[in-house]
Coordinates of C-alpha atoms in Angstrom, one line a residue:
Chain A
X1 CA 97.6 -34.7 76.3
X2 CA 98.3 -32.9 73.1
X3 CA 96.1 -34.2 71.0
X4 CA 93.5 -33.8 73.9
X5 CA 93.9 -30.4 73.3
X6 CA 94.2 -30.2 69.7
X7 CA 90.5 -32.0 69.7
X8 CA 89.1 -29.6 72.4
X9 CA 90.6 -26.8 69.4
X10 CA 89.0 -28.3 66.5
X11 CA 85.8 -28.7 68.4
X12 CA 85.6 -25.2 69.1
X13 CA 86.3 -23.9 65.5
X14 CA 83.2 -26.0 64.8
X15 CA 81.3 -24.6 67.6
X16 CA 82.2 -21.3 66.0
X17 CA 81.5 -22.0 63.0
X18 CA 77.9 -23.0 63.9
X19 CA 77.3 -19.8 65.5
X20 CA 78.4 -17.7 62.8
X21 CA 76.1 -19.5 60.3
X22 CA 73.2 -19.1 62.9
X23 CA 73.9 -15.8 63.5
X24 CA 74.0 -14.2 60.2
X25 CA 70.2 -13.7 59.9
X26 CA 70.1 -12.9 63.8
X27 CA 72.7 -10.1 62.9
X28 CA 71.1 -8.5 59.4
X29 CA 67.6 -8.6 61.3
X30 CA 68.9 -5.9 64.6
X31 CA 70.5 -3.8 61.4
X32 CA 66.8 -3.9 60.1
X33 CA 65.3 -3.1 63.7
X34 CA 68.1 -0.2 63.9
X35 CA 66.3 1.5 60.6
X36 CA 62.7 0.9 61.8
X37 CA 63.8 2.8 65.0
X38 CA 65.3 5.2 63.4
X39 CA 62.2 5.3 61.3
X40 CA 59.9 5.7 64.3
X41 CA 61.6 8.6 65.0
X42 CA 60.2 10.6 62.6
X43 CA 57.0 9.0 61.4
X44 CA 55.0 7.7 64.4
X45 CA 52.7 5.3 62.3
X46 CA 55.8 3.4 60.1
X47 CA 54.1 0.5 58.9
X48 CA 57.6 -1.7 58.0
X49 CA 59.8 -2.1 55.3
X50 CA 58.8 -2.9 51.7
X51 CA 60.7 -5.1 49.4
X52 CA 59.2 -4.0 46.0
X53 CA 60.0 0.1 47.5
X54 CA 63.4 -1.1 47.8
X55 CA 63.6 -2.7 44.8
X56 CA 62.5 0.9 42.6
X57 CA 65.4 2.4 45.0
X58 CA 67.8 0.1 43.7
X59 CA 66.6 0.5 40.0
X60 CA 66.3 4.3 39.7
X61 CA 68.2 6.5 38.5
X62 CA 67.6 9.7 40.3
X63 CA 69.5 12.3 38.4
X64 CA 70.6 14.2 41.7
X65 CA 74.0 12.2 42.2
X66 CA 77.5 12.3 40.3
X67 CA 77.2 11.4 36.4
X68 CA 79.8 8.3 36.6
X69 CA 77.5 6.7 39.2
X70 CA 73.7 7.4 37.6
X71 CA 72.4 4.5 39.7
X72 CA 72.8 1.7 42.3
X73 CA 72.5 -0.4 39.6
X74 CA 75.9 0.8 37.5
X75 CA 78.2 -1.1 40.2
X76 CA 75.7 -3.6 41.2
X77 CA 73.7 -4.6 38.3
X78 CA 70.3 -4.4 37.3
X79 CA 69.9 -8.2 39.3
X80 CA 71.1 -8.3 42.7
X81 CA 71.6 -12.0 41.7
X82 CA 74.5 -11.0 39.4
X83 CA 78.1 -10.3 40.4
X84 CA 78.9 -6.3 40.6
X85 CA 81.7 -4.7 38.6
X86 CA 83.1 -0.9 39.6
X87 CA 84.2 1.3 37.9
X88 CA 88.1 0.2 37.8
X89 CA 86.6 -3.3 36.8
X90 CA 86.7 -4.9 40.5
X91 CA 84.0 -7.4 40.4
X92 CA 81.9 -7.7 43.7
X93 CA 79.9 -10.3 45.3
X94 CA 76.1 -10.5 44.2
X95 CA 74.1 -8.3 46.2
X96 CA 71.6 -10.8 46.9
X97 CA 71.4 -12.8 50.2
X98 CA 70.9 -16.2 48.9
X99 CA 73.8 -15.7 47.6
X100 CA 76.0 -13.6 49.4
X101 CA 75.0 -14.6 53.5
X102 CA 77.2 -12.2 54.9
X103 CA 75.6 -9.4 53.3
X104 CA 74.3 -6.8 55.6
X105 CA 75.4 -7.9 58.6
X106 CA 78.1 -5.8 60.1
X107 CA 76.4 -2.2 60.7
X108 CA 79.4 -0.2 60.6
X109 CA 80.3 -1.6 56.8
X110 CA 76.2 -0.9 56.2
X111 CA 76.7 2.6 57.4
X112 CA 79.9 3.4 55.6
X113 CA 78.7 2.2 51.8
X114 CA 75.3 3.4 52.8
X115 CA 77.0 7.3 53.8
X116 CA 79.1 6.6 50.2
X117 CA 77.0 5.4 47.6
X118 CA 73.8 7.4 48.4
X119 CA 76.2 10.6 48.3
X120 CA 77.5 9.3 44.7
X121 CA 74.2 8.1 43.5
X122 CA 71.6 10.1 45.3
X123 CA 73.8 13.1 46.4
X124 CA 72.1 13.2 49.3
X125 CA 72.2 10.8 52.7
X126 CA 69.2 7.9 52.4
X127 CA 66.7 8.0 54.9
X128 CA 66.4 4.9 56.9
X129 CA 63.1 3.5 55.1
X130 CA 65.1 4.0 51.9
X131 CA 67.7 1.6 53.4
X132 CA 65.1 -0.7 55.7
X133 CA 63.6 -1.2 52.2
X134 CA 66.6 -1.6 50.4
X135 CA 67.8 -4.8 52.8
X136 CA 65.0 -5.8 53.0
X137 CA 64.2 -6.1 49.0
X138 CA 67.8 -7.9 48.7
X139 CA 67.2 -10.3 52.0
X140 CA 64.5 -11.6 49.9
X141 CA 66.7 -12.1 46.3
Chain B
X1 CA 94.9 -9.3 24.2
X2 CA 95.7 -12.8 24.6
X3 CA 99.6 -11.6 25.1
X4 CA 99.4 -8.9 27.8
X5 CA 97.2 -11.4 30.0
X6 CA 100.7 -13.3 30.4
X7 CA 102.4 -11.1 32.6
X8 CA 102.6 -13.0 35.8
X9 CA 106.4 -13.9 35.1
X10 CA 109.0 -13.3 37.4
X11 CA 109.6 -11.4 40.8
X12 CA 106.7 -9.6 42.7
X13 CA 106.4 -5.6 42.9
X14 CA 110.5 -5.7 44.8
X15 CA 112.2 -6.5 41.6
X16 CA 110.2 -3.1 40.3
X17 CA 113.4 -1.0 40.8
X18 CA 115.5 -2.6 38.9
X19 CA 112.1 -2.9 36.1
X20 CA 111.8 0.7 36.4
X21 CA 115.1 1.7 36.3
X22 CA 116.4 0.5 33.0
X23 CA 118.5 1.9 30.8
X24 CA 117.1 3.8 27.4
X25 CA 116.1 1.4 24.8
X26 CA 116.2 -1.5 27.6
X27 CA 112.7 -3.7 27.3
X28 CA 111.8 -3.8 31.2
X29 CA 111.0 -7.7 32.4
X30 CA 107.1 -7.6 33.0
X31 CA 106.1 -8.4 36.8
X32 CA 102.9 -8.9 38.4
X33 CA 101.3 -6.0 40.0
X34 CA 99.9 -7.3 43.5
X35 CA 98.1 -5.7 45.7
X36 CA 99.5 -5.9 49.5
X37 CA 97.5 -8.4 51.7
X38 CA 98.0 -7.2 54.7
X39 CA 100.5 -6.8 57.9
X40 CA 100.7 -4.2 60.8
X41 CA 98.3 -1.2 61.7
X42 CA 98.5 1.1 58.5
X43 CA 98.9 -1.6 56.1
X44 CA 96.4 -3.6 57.8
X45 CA 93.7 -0.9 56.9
X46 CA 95.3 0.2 53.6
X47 CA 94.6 -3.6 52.1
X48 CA 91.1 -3.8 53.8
X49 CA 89.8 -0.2 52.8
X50 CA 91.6 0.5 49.9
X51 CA 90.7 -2.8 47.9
X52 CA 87.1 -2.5 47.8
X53 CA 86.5 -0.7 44.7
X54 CA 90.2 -1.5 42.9
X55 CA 93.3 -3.4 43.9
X56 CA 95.0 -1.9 46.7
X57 CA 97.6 0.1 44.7
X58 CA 101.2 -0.4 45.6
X59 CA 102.4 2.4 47.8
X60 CA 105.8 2.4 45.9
X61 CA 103.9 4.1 42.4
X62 CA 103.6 7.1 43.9
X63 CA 105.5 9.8 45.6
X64 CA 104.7 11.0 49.4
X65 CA 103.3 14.1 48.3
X66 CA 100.7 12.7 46.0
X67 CA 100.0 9.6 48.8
X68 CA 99.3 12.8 50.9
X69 CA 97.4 14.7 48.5
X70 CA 95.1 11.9 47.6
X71 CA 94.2 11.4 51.6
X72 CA 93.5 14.4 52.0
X73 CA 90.0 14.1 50.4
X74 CA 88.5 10.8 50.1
X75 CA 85.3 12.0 50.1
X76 CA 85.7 13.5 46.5
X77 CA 88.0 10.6 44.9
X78 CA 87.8 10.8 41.2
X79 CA 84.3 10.9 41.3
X80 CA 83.3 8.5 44.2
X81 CA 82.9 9.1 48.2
X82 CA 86.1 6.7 49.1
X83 CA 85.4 8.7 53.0
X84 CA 87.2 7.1 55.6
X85 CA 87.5 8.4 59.9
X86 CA 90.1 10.5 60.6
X87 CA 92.1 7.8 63.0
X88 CA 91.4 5.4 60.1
X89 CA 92.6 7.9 57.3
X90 CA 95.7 9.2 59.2
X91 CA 97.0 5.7 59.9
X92 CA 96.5 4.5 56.0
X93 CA 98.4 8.0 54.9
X94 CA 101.3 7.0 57.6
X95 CA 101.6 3.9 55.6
X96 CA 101.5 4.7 52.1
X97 CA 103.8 8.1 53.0
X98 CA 106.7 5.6 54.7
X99 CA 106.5 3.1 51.7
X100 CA 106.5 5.8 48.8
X101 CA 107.8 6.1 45.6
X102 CA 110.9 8.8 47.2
X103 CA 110.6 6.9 50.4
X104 CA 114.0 4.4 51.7
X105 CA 111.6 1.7 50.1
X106 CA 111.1 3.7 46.7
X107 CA 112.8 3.0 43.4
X108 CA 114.5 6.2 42.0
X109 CA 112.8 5.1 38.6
X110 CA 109.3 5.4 39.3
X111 CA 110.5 9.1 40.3
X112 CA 112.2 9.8 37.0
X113 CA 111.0 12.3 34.8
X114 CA 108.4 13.6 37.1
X115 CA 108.9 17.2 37.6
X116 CA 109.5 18.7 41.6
X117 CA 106.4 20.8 41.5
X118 CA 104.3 18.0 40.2
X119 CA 101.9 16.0 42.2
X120 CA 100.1 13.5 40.2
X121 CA 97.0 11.7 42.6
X122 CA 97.4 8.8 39.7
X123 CA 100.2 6.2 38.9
X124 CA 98.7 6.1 35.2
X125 CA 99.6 9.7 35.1
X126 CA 103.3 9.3 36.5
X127 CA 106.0 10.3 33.4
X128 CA 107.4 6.0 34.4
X129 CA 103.7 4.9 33.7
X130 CA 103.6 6.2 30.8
X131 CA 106.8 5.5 29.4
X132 CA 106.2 1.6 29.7
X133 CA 102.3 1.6 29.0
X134 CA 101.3 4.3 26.3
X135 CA 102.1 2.2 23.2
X136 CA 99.5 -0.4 24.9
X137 CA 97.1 1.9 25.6
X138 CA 96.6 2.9 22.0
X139 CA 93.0 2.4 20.4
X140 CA 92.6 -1.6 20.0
X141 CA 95.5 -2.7 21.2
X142 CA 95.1 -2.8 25.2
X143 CA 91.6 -1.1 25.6
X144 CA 88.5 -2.9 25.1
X145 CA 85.4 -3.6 26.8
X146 CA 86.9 -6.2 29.5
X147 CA 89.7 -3.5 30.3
X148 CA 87.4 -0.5 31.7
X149 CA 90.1 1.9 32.6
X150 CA 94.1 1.4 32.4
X151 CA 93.7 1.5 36.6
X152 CA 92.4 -2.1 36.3
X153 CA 96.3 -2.6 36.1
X154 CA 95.3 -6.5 37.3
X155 CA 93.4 -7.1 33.9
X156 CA 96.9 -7.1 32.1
X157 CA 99.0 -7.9 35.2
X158 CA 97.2 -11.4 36.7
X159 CA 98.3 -14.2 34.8
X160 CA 94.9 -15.6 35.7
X161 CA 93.2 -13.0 33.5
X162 CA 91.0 -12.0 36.1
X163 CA 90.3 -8.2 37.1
X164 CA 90.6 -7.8 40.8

């Protein structure tokens, strides 16, 4: 009886585990249609996201932001395939996909480093093509 | 270098007391600086939000007031949008405020020497910092490019060498 039970436990971490792999994608792809609504909103005839838009976004260094934080790039690198260090010397996960699967796929951590890093960086809030093309441009690193 | 990367002797951050309350002329007995994993509501949230861009400071470093201080705008945290919901912010200030420096968990040696009117927002700026790291922090003898910033307390306090 117990270890009936202690199989009908291990089978559903499995299970779980399954559908959190399978999810992942499923889960950073409604994020993406959350921006292209919000997108819509605004400009009838949006088109999609671009990878290479999001790529210049990452790379820039606008000039409008706080001087410790010039660009996306000072935290995160100039390759979203390299690991991230901040400021205090905390190194983060690359920003790329491939690499890092769970990337982009909770929207209320998107929002909240979104909200904070566009103030530092951009001093402004992003508009949702700037972050469609942002995910987008490191879904396909 | 190579010496202060060896500090992961001893107790964790409880035996700081008696670390921080030695006598004059006494060396204090290095202990790793951890940061807290984890536990019930406050804590819960102080480990999860406060660790993303540092090490989740120990509450114990500082006094109430400054834990209070600092909370009280996140948005404009030396330099960076740390922002956090109110619910979220007020539980993380409960937490660090009951486990402060001059709380019934505090050490009356991380207190010493700082002045009643004084409200520091960092532990590198507390008068018991100081004392213990200044001579480190001299020009080629702690700093260098791996170091960033004497708030990277793990890159001296991990006897791993690592940096979180």
């Amino acid at each position: 009886m117990i270890r009936r039970s202690a199989m009908a436990f291990s089978l559903m971490l499995l299970a779980g585990g399954t559908a959190l792999a399978a999810t992942a994608p499923a889960a950073r792809q409604s994020i993406l249609d959350h921006y292209a609504a919000e997108a819509r909103k605004t400009d009838a005839g949006f088109k999609g996201f671009s990878a290479a838009a999001g790529q210049a976004f990452f790379l820039a260094h606008p000039g409008t932001g706080r001087p410790e934080t010039p660009s996306c790039s000072t935290c995160h690198t100039n390759s979203p395939r390299n690991q991230g260090r901040t400021r205090a010397g905390k190194t983060l996960a690359p920003m790329a996909v491939s690499l890092s699967p769970s990337r982009f796929t909770d929207l209320a951590k998107v929002r909240k480093w979104f909200a904070r890093n566009c103030h530092t960086v951009y001093g402004r809030v992003c508009t949702p093509v700037e972050k469609g093309n942002f995910i987008t441009f490191m879904a396909h690193q | 270098m190579k010496p202060l990367r060896l500090l992961a002797l001893g107790v964790m951050c409880a035996a700081l007391p008696a670390a921080c309350g030695l006598a004059e002329g006494e060396t204090p007995r290095p202990v790793p600086v951890r940061a807290t994993t984890g536990g019930p509501a406050g804590e819960a949230d102080f480990a999860r939000e406060c660790s993303a861009c540092h090490m989740a400071y120990p509450a114990a470093l500082l006094p109430a007031r400054s834990w209070r201080a600092l909370t009280s705008h996140l948005s404009t945290h030396f330099g960076e949008d740390a922002s956090l919901d109110a619910p979220t912010t007020q539980r993380i200030t409960g937490y660090l405020v009951s486990h402060a420096a001059d709380s019934s968990d505090g050490s009356p040696g991380v207190m010493r020497g700082l002045p009643a009117g004084q409200t520091p927002e960092r532990i590198t700026d507390m008068p018991f910092w100081r004392r213990i790291h200044d001579d480190l922090l001299e020009p080629g003898v702690g700093t260098g490019p791996g170091l960033r910033s004497a708030a990277n307390c793990m890159h001296c306090h991990n006897g791993s060498g690592g940096d979180d």
